[in-house]
Amino acid sequence: MKCSLQSCLLLWTAACAAEALTWEESDAVSLIQLSPEAASAEDESNAIYDAVTAALRDNDTLSHSRHIWKFVASQPYAPTLRGNGCLYLPSDKAWRSFYEWVEHPYPPLFADMIENAWDPHCGKSQLAACPEGLVQGSHWSLLADGPPPPVVESELRVPQGLGPGIGCIRTRPASTARNMRIFEAEGHVGLPDKWTRHVNAVREDHIRASRKQRLQHGRLAVDSCSDSGRLSAVPADKKLVVPTRFIICCVDRATCSINEDEIKEQVDWMNKGYAGREDVPWGKVEPPPHVNTQIEFHLQEAKFVEDAECAMHAFSNTSLASRHNIDGEGTLTYVVVTDDQSGILGWAEFPNDWQESSPELMVMVNSKAFRGWAGKMGKPDRSYEEGDTCIHEGGHSLGLLHTFEGGCEGGDKISDTDPERFPAYLCVDQHSCAGHDPIYNFMDYSPDSCMEGFTEMQKRRLWCMVKAFRPKLYQRALTEAQNLVDMRPEWLRKLYPERFGRP
């Protein structure tokens, strides 16, 4: 059979990768050796992505790095990788500690991390400036189990105190094949500058750091709504109409990237999500839960403030946002960060962490996650522009935890959401724990096109938490709803009457 030079090269590359997967040495896995002269940069980069994906397929300690790798590979902004070198990927243990410092990270920055962690000059770059068995990167000794990184020569800048920092972190071979080597790292190699600055700033906030230490040993270990299976159903003739306000922090009010009409559209979308009326993706045999939570949001105020510090750094120093959250008792307050320099998509405080009158009890959302913002600004990443981040973070402020809270131990305190090991960034069915990962749930990190609804027990917990920990908000919001109807699409209720009946 005749083939062109390009097609023959691709066939040869696939054969090499297949050969690597049959190699039975303990540290062997993918292999690829391409001729830069013969292959285009795109072909070579695609082959590298495919080979690494295959190499990590059965690696249990790099499961989240595998997911991040596949997410980056699927994006139009994925970095082009060339050469034969070393790739340093964080262990699952390192990722777990990372999320205690960088909550709800802005996903496009993972592409920067992958690009920085790829060393095509393996052994000859600054990544190899540490002693053998270590590589320069960010470690997380404050929260990670076990001892801090080893102390080596002082010029390597290994931090001596607690807390994350830049130093030399341990690595071990995870897979090798000819001229490609993949290493498992105890920290993060090539962490984007925005996240590094964010972590350093959070370290300076002793209250926030103390809170994170406590959360590691059981986030919100006890609350009066912790057993969702014993919570009463929400009365069918009641609903909560939540007084809601938005505070938009702008560097320059005249050029602020959010306007009042967009805020109204965002609130309308939130109401659609909490009513269970987001569209069901095609192709699934059984649609995920779409309960009507009987919660609505009533926009009372949209306030624009010209505050460059808040607009850029509020995620790293929440006091920059909370200073604008005055007289907010009995109100759900969103602060929009319009020029974020921290690399965070959203953040919210839990109602049982603060007094209801506390200015710290608020929701913060990056303008990049605002409904329609990415398209309006011509940004390449459109995964989070439907507006579901406001739904997600509002869920936190009203008492819900992440679906992946506690990993496979199921720490979200919800009996009808299957546990998942780590957050999802792809809308792909996974089984990281016992059942189906709840990637369609608003409390995951899935793309907006994937997020669709809440479960019945999440609905009950929302009502319980608001009543118990935000009583003034509950009193203001509680409304008669005698004519409350099911807001799901008619075709869905007809197709699945046993599952999507009236609430």
PDB file of C-alpha atoms in Angstrom, residues 306-469:
ATOM      1  CA  GLU A 306     -13.936  52.243  40.808  1.00  0.00           C
ATOM      2  CA  ASP A 307     -11.389  50.293  42.828  1.00  0.00           C
ATOM      3  CA  ALA A 308      -8.373  48.921  40.979  1.00  0.00           C
ATOM      4  CA  GLU A 309      -7.178  46.862  43.952  1.00  0.00           C
ATOM      5  CA  CYS A 310     -10.511  45.081  44.232  1.00  0.00           C
ATOM      6  CA  ALA A 311     -10.767  44.653  40.451  1.00  0.00           C
ATOM      7  CA  MET A 312      -7.346  42.992  40.234  1.00  0.00           C
ATOM      8  CA  HIS A 313      -6.492  41.329  43.545  1.00  0.00           C
ATOM      9  CA  ALA A 314      -9.696  40.614  45.492  1.00  0.00           C
ATOM     10  CA  PHE A 315      -9.364  36.823  45.177  1.00  0.00           C
ATOM     11  CA  SER A 316      -5.950  36.909  46.844  1.00  0.00           C
ATOM     12  CA  ASN A 317      -6.991  39.442  49.476  1.00  0.00           C
ATOM     13  CA  THR A 318     -10.722  39.125  50.087  1.00  0.00           C
ATOM     14  CA  SER A 319     -10.789  42.206  52.325  1.00  0.00           C
ATOM     15  CA  LEU A 320     -10.450  44.278  49.130  1.00  0.00           C
ATOM     16  CA  ALA A 321     -13.914  43.033  48.173  1.00  0.00           C
ATOM     17  CA  SER A 322     -15.548  42.743  51.595  1.00  0.00           C
ATOM     18  CA  ARG A 323     -14.899  46.431  52.316  1.00  0.00           C
ATOM     19  CA  HIS A 324     -17.614  47.158  49.756  1.00  0.00           C
ATOM     20  CA  ASN A 325     -20.040  44.635  51.263  1.00  0.00           C
ATOM     21  CA  ILE A 326     -21.584  46.907  53.866  1.00  0.00           C
ATOM     22  CA  ASP A 327     -25.180  46.693  55.051  1.00  0.00           C
ATOM     23  CA  GLY A 328     -25.527  43.340  53.334  1.00  0.00           C
ATOM     24  CA  GLU A 329     -27.305  41.398  56.060  1.00  0.00           C
ATOM     25  CA  GLY A 330     -30.303  39.575  54.678  1.00  0.00           C
ATOM     26  CA  THR A 331     -28.948  39.892  51.121  1.00  0.00           C
ATOM     27  CA  LEU A 332     -26.925  37.639  48.821  1.00  0.00           C
ATOM     28  CA  THR A 333     -24.018  39.787  47.634  1.00  0.00           C
ATOM     29  CA  TYR A 334     -21.940  39.101  44.521  1.00  0.00           C
ATOM     30  CA  VAL A 335     -18.691  40.986  43.932  1.00  0.00           C
ATOM     31  CA  VAL A 336     -17.494  40.882  40.314  1.00  0.00           C
ATOM     32  CA  VAL A 337     -13.713  41.057  39.819  1.00  0.00           C
ATOM     33  CA  THR A 338     -13.263  42.579  36.357  1.00  0.00           C
ATOM     34  CA  ASP A 339      -9.467  42.595  35.877  1.00  0.00           C
ATOM     35  CA  ASP A 340      -8.340  39.565  37.875  1.00  0.00           C
ATOM     36  CA  GLN A 341      -4.606  38.983  38.314  1.00  0.00           C
ATOM     37  CA  SER A 342      -4.975  35.903  40.528  1.00  0.00           C
ATOM     38  CA  GLY A 343      -6.108  33.208  38.095  1.00  0.00           C
ATOM     39  CA  ILE A 344      -9.262  32.334  40.060  1.00  0.00           C
ATOM     40  CA  LEU A 345     -12.703  31.829  38.512  1.00  0.00           C
ATOM     41  CA  GLY A 346     -14.821  32.198  41.657  1.00  0.00           C
ATOM     42  CA  TRP A 347     -14.846  32.128  45.453  1.00  0.00           C
ATOM     43  CA  ALA A 348     -17.517  32.134  48.140  1.00  0.00           C
ATOM     44  CA  GLU A 349     -17.704  31.913  51.909  1.00  0.00           C
ATOM     45  CA  PHE A 350     -19.912  29.288  53.561  1.00  0.00           C
ATOM     46  CA  PRO A 351     -22.828  30.521  55.680  1.00  0.00           C
ATOM     47  CA  ASN A 352     -21.747  28.559  58.762  1.00  0.00           C
ATOM     48  CA  ASP A 353     -18.242  30.085  58.709  1.00  0.00           C
ATOM     49  CA  TRP A 354     -19.375  33.660  59.435  1.00  0.00           C
ATOM     50  CA  GLN A 355     -22.047  35.612  61.236  1.00  0.00           C
ATOM     51  CA  GLU A 356     -24.810  36.634  58.863  1.00  0.00           C
ATOM     52  CA  SER A 357     -23.954  40.299  59.370  1.00  0.00           C
ATOM     53  CA  SER A 358     -20.273  39.790  58.473  1.00  0.00           C
ATOM     54  CA  PRO A 359     -18.997  41.614  55.352  1.00  0.00           C
ATOM     55  CA  GLU A 360     -16.913  38.511  54.591  1.00  0.00           C
ATOM     56  CA  LEU A 361     -20.070  36.539  53.799  1.00  0.00           C
ATOM     57  CA  MET A 362     -20.164  37.156  50.038  1.00  0.00           C
ATOM     58  CA  VAL A 363     -19.666  35.623  46.612  1.00  0.00           C
ATOM     59  CA  MET A 364     -16.845  36.679  44.288  1.00  0.00           C
ATOM     60  CA  VAL A 365     -16.890  35.934  40.565  1.00  0.00           C
ATOM     61  CA  ASN A 366     -14.348  36.623  37.851  1.00  0.00           C
ATOM     62  CA  SER A 367     -15.777  38.611  34.932  1.00  0.00           C
ATOM     63  CA  LYS A 368     -14.296  35.884  32.688  1.00  0.00           C
ATOM     64  CA  ALA A 369     -17.011  33.591  34.061  1.00  0.00           C
ATOM     65  CA  PHE A 370     -19.815  36.085  33.493  1.00  0.00           C
ATOM     66  CA  ARG A 371     -22.530  35.205  31.025  1.00  0.00           C
ATOM     67  CA  GLY A 372     -21.517  36.193  27.480  1.00  0.00           C
ATOM     68  CA  TRP A 373     -18.258  37.882  28.533  1.00  0.00           C
ATOM     69  CA  ALA A 374     -15.797  35.681  26.608  1.00  0.00           C
ATOM     70  CA  GLY A 375     -17.666  36.038  23.326  1.00  0.00           C
ATOM     71  CA  LYS A 376     -18.049  39.782  23.741  1.00  0.00           C
ATOM     72  CA  MET A 377     -14.341  40.176  24.446  1.00  0.00           C
ATOM     73  CA  GLY A 378     -13.245  37.805  21.667  1.00  0.00           C
ATOM     74  CA  LYS A 379     -11.540  35.340  24.004  1.00  0.00           C
ATOM     75  CA  PRO A 380     -10.607  31.850  22.755  1.00  0.00           C
ATOM     76  CA  ASP A 381     -11.866  30.039  25.839  1.00  0.00           C
ATOM     77  CA  ARG A 382     -15.669  29.841  25.780  1.00  0.00           C
ATOM     78  CA  SER A 383     -16.090  26.996  28.283  1.00  0.00           C
ATOM     79  CA  TYR A 384     -17.270  29.172  31.172  1.00  0.00           C
ATOM     80  CA  GLU A 385     -19.276  31.931  29.480  1.00  0.00           C
ATOM     81  CA  GLU A 386     -22.820  30.644  29.988  1.00  0.00           C
ATOM     82  CA  GLY A 387     -22.834  32.017  33.539  1.00  0.00           C
ATOM     83  CA  ASP A 388     -22.884  28.828  35.607  1.00  0.00           C
ATOM     84  CA  THR A 389     -20.027  29.987  37.850  1.00  0.00           C
ATOM     85  CA  CYS A 390     -22.475  32.393  39.514  1.00  0.00           C
ATOM     86  CA  ILE A 391     -24.803  29.432  40.108  1.00  0.00           C
ATOM     87  CA  HIS A 392     -21.941  27.342  41.518  1.00  0.00           C
ATOM     88  CA  GLU A 393     -20.553  30.013  43.848  1.00  0.00           C
ATOM     89  CA  GLY A 394     -24.029  31.040  44.958  1.00  0.00           C
ATOM     90  CA  GLY A 395     -24.553  27.401  45.918  1.00  0.00           C
ATOM     91  CA  HIS A 396     -21.573  27.671  48.263  1.00  0.00           C
ATOM     92  CA  SER A 397     -22.849  30.866  49.854  1.00  0.00           C
ATOM     93  CA  LEU A 398     -26.191  29.152  50.481  1.00  0.00           C
ATOM     94  CA  GLY A 399     -24.559  26.053  51.970  1.00  0.00           C
ATOM     95  CA  LEU A 400     -23.558  23.515  49.310  1.00  0.00           C
ATOM     96  CA  LEU A 401     -20.132  21.868  49.063  1.00  0.00           C
ATOM     97  CA  HIS A 402     -18.298  20.606  45.998  1.00  0.00           C
ATOM     98  CA  THR A 403     -19.353  17.258  44.584  1.00  0.00           C
ATOM     99  CA  PHE A 404     -15.694  16.217  44.860  1.00  0.00           C
ATOM    100  CA  GLU A 405     -15.380  17.363  48.482  1.00  0.00           C
ATOM    101  CA  GLY A 406     -13.545  14.663  50.391  1.00  0.00           C
ATOM    102  CA  GLY A 407     -12.748  12.660  47.253  1.00  0.00           C
ATOM    103  CA  CYS A 408     -14.082   9.131  47.099  1.00  0.00           C
ATOM    104  CA  GLU A 409     -15.075   9.301  50.760  1.00  0.00           C
ATOM    105  CA  GLY A 410     -17.985  11.478  49.636  1.00  0.00           C
ATOM    106  CA  GLY A 411     -17.580  14.592  51.737  1.00  0.00           C
ATOM    107  CA  ASP A 412     -20.246  16.803  50.158  1.00  0.00           C
ATOM    108  CA  LYS A 413     -22.853  15.569  52.698  1.00  0.00           C
ATOM    109  CA  ILE A 414     -25.327  14.835  49.917  1.00  0.00           C
ATOM    110  CA  SER A 415     -26.694  11.295  49.680  1.00  0.00           C
ATOM    111  CA  ASP A 416     -27.801  11.425  46.040  1.00  0.00           C
ATOM    112  CA  THR A 417     -24.592  12.736  44.430  1.00  0.00           C
ATOM    113  CA  ASP A 418     -22.022  10.066  43.638  1.00  0.00           C
ATOM    114  CA  PRO A 419     -18.571  10.901  45.028  1.00  0.00           C
ATOM    115  CA  GLU A 420     -15.723  11.776  42.678  1.00  0.00           C
ATOM    116  CA  ARG A 421     -11.999  11.856  43.301  1.00  0.00           C
ATOM    117  CA  PHE A 422     -11.188  15.251  41.750  1.00  0.00           C
ATOM    118  CA  PRO A 423     -12.999  18.080  39.952  1.00  0.00           C
ATOM    119  CA  ALA A 424     -13.850  17.551  36.294  1.00  0.00           C
ATOM    120  CA  TYR A 425     -12.896  19.946  33.505  1.00  0.00           C
ATOM    121  CA  LEU A 426     -14.172  17.761  30.662  1.00  0.00           C
ATOM    122  CA  CYS A 427     -17.781  16.751  30.001  1.00  0.00           C
ATOM    123  CA  VAL A 428     -16.839  13.075  29.775  1.00  0.00           C
ATOM    124  CA  ASP A 429     -18.465  10.307  31.802  1.00  0.00           C
ATOM    125  CA  GLN A 430     -15.996   9.059  34.386  1.00  0.00           C
ATOM    126  CA  HIS A 431     -15.962   6.531  37.223  1.00  0.00           C
ATOM    127  CA  SER A 432     -13.239   7.852  39.505  1.00  0.00           C
ATOM    128  CA  CYS A 433     -14.996   6.335  42.538  1.00  0.00           C
ATOM    129  CA  ALA A 434     -17.810   3.793  42.763  1.00  0.00           C
ATOM    130  CA  GLY A 435     -20.450   5.342  40.491  1.00  0.00           C
ATOM    131  CA  HIS A 436     -20.771   7.954  37.767  1.00  0.00           C
ATOM    132  CA  ASP A 437     -18.941  11.175  38.536  1.00  0.00           C
ATOM    133  CA  PRO A 438     -21.562  13.966  38.895  1.00  0.00           C
ATOM    134  CA  ILE A 439     -20.062  16.040  36.088  1.00  0.00           C
ATOM    135  CA  TYR A 440     -23.504  17.477  35.213  1.00  0.00           C
ATOM    136  CA  ASN A 441     -23.972  18.947  38.676  1.00  0.00           C
ATOM    137  CA  PHE A 442     -23.575  22.661  39.281  1.00  0.00           C
ATOM    138  CA  MET A 443     -21.213  21.973  42.184  1.00  0.00           C
ATOM    139  CA  ASP A 444     -18.489  20.397  40.026  1.00  0.00           C
ATOM    140  CA  TYR A 445     -15.939  22.372  37.955  1.00  0.00           C
ATOM    141  CA  SER A 446     -17.277  21.088  34.627  1.00  0.00           C
ATOM    142  CA  PRO A 447     -17.652  23.387  31.607  1.00  0.00           C
ATOM    143  CA  ASP A 448     -20.845  25.418  31.603  1.00  0.00           C
ATOM    144  CA  SER A 449     -22.218  23.393  28.693  1.00  0.00           C
ATOM    145  CA  CYS A 450     -22.022  20.321  30.942  1.00  0.00           C
ATOM    146  CA  MET A 451     -23.511  21.727  34.146  1.00  0.00           C
ATOM    147  CA  GLU A 452     -27.276  21.324  34.286  1.00  0.00           C
ATOM    148  CA  GLY A 453     -28.856  21.054  37.704  1.00  0.00           C
ATOM    149  CA  PHE A 454     -29.089  20.176  41.375  1.00  0.00           C
ATOM    150  CA  THR A 455     -30.326  16.994  43.038  1.00  0.00           C
ATOM    151  CA  GLU A 456     -33.277  16.653  45.403  1.00  0.00           C
ATOM    152  CA  MET A 457     -31.012  16.345  48.448  1.00  0.00           C
ATOM    153  CA  GLN A 458     -28.998  19.384  47.416  1.00  0.00           C
ATOM    154  CA  LYS A 459     -32.290  21.272  47.261  1.00  0.00           C
ATOM    155  CA  ARG A 460     -33.191  20.181  50.779  1.00  0.00           C
ATOM    156  CA  ARG A 461     -29.747  21.112  52.098  1.00  0.00           C
ATOM    157  CA  LEU A 462     -29.960  24.551  50.471  1.00  0.00           C
ATOM    158  CA  TRP A 463     -33.216  25.296  52.290  1.00  0.00           C
ATOM    159  CA  CYS A 464     -31.936  23.870  55.565  1.00  0.00           C
ATOM    160  CA  MET A 465     -28.657  25.816  55.486  1.00  0.00           C
ATOM    161  CA  VAL A 466     -30.292  29.137  54.616  1.00  0.00           C
ATOM    162  CA  LYS A 467     -32.854  28.719  57.399  1.00  0.00           C
ATOM    163  CA  ALA A 468     -30.243  27.666  59.976  1.00  0.00           C
ATOM    164  CA  PHE A 469     -27.346  29.995  59.186  1.00  0.00           C
TER     165      PHE A 469
END
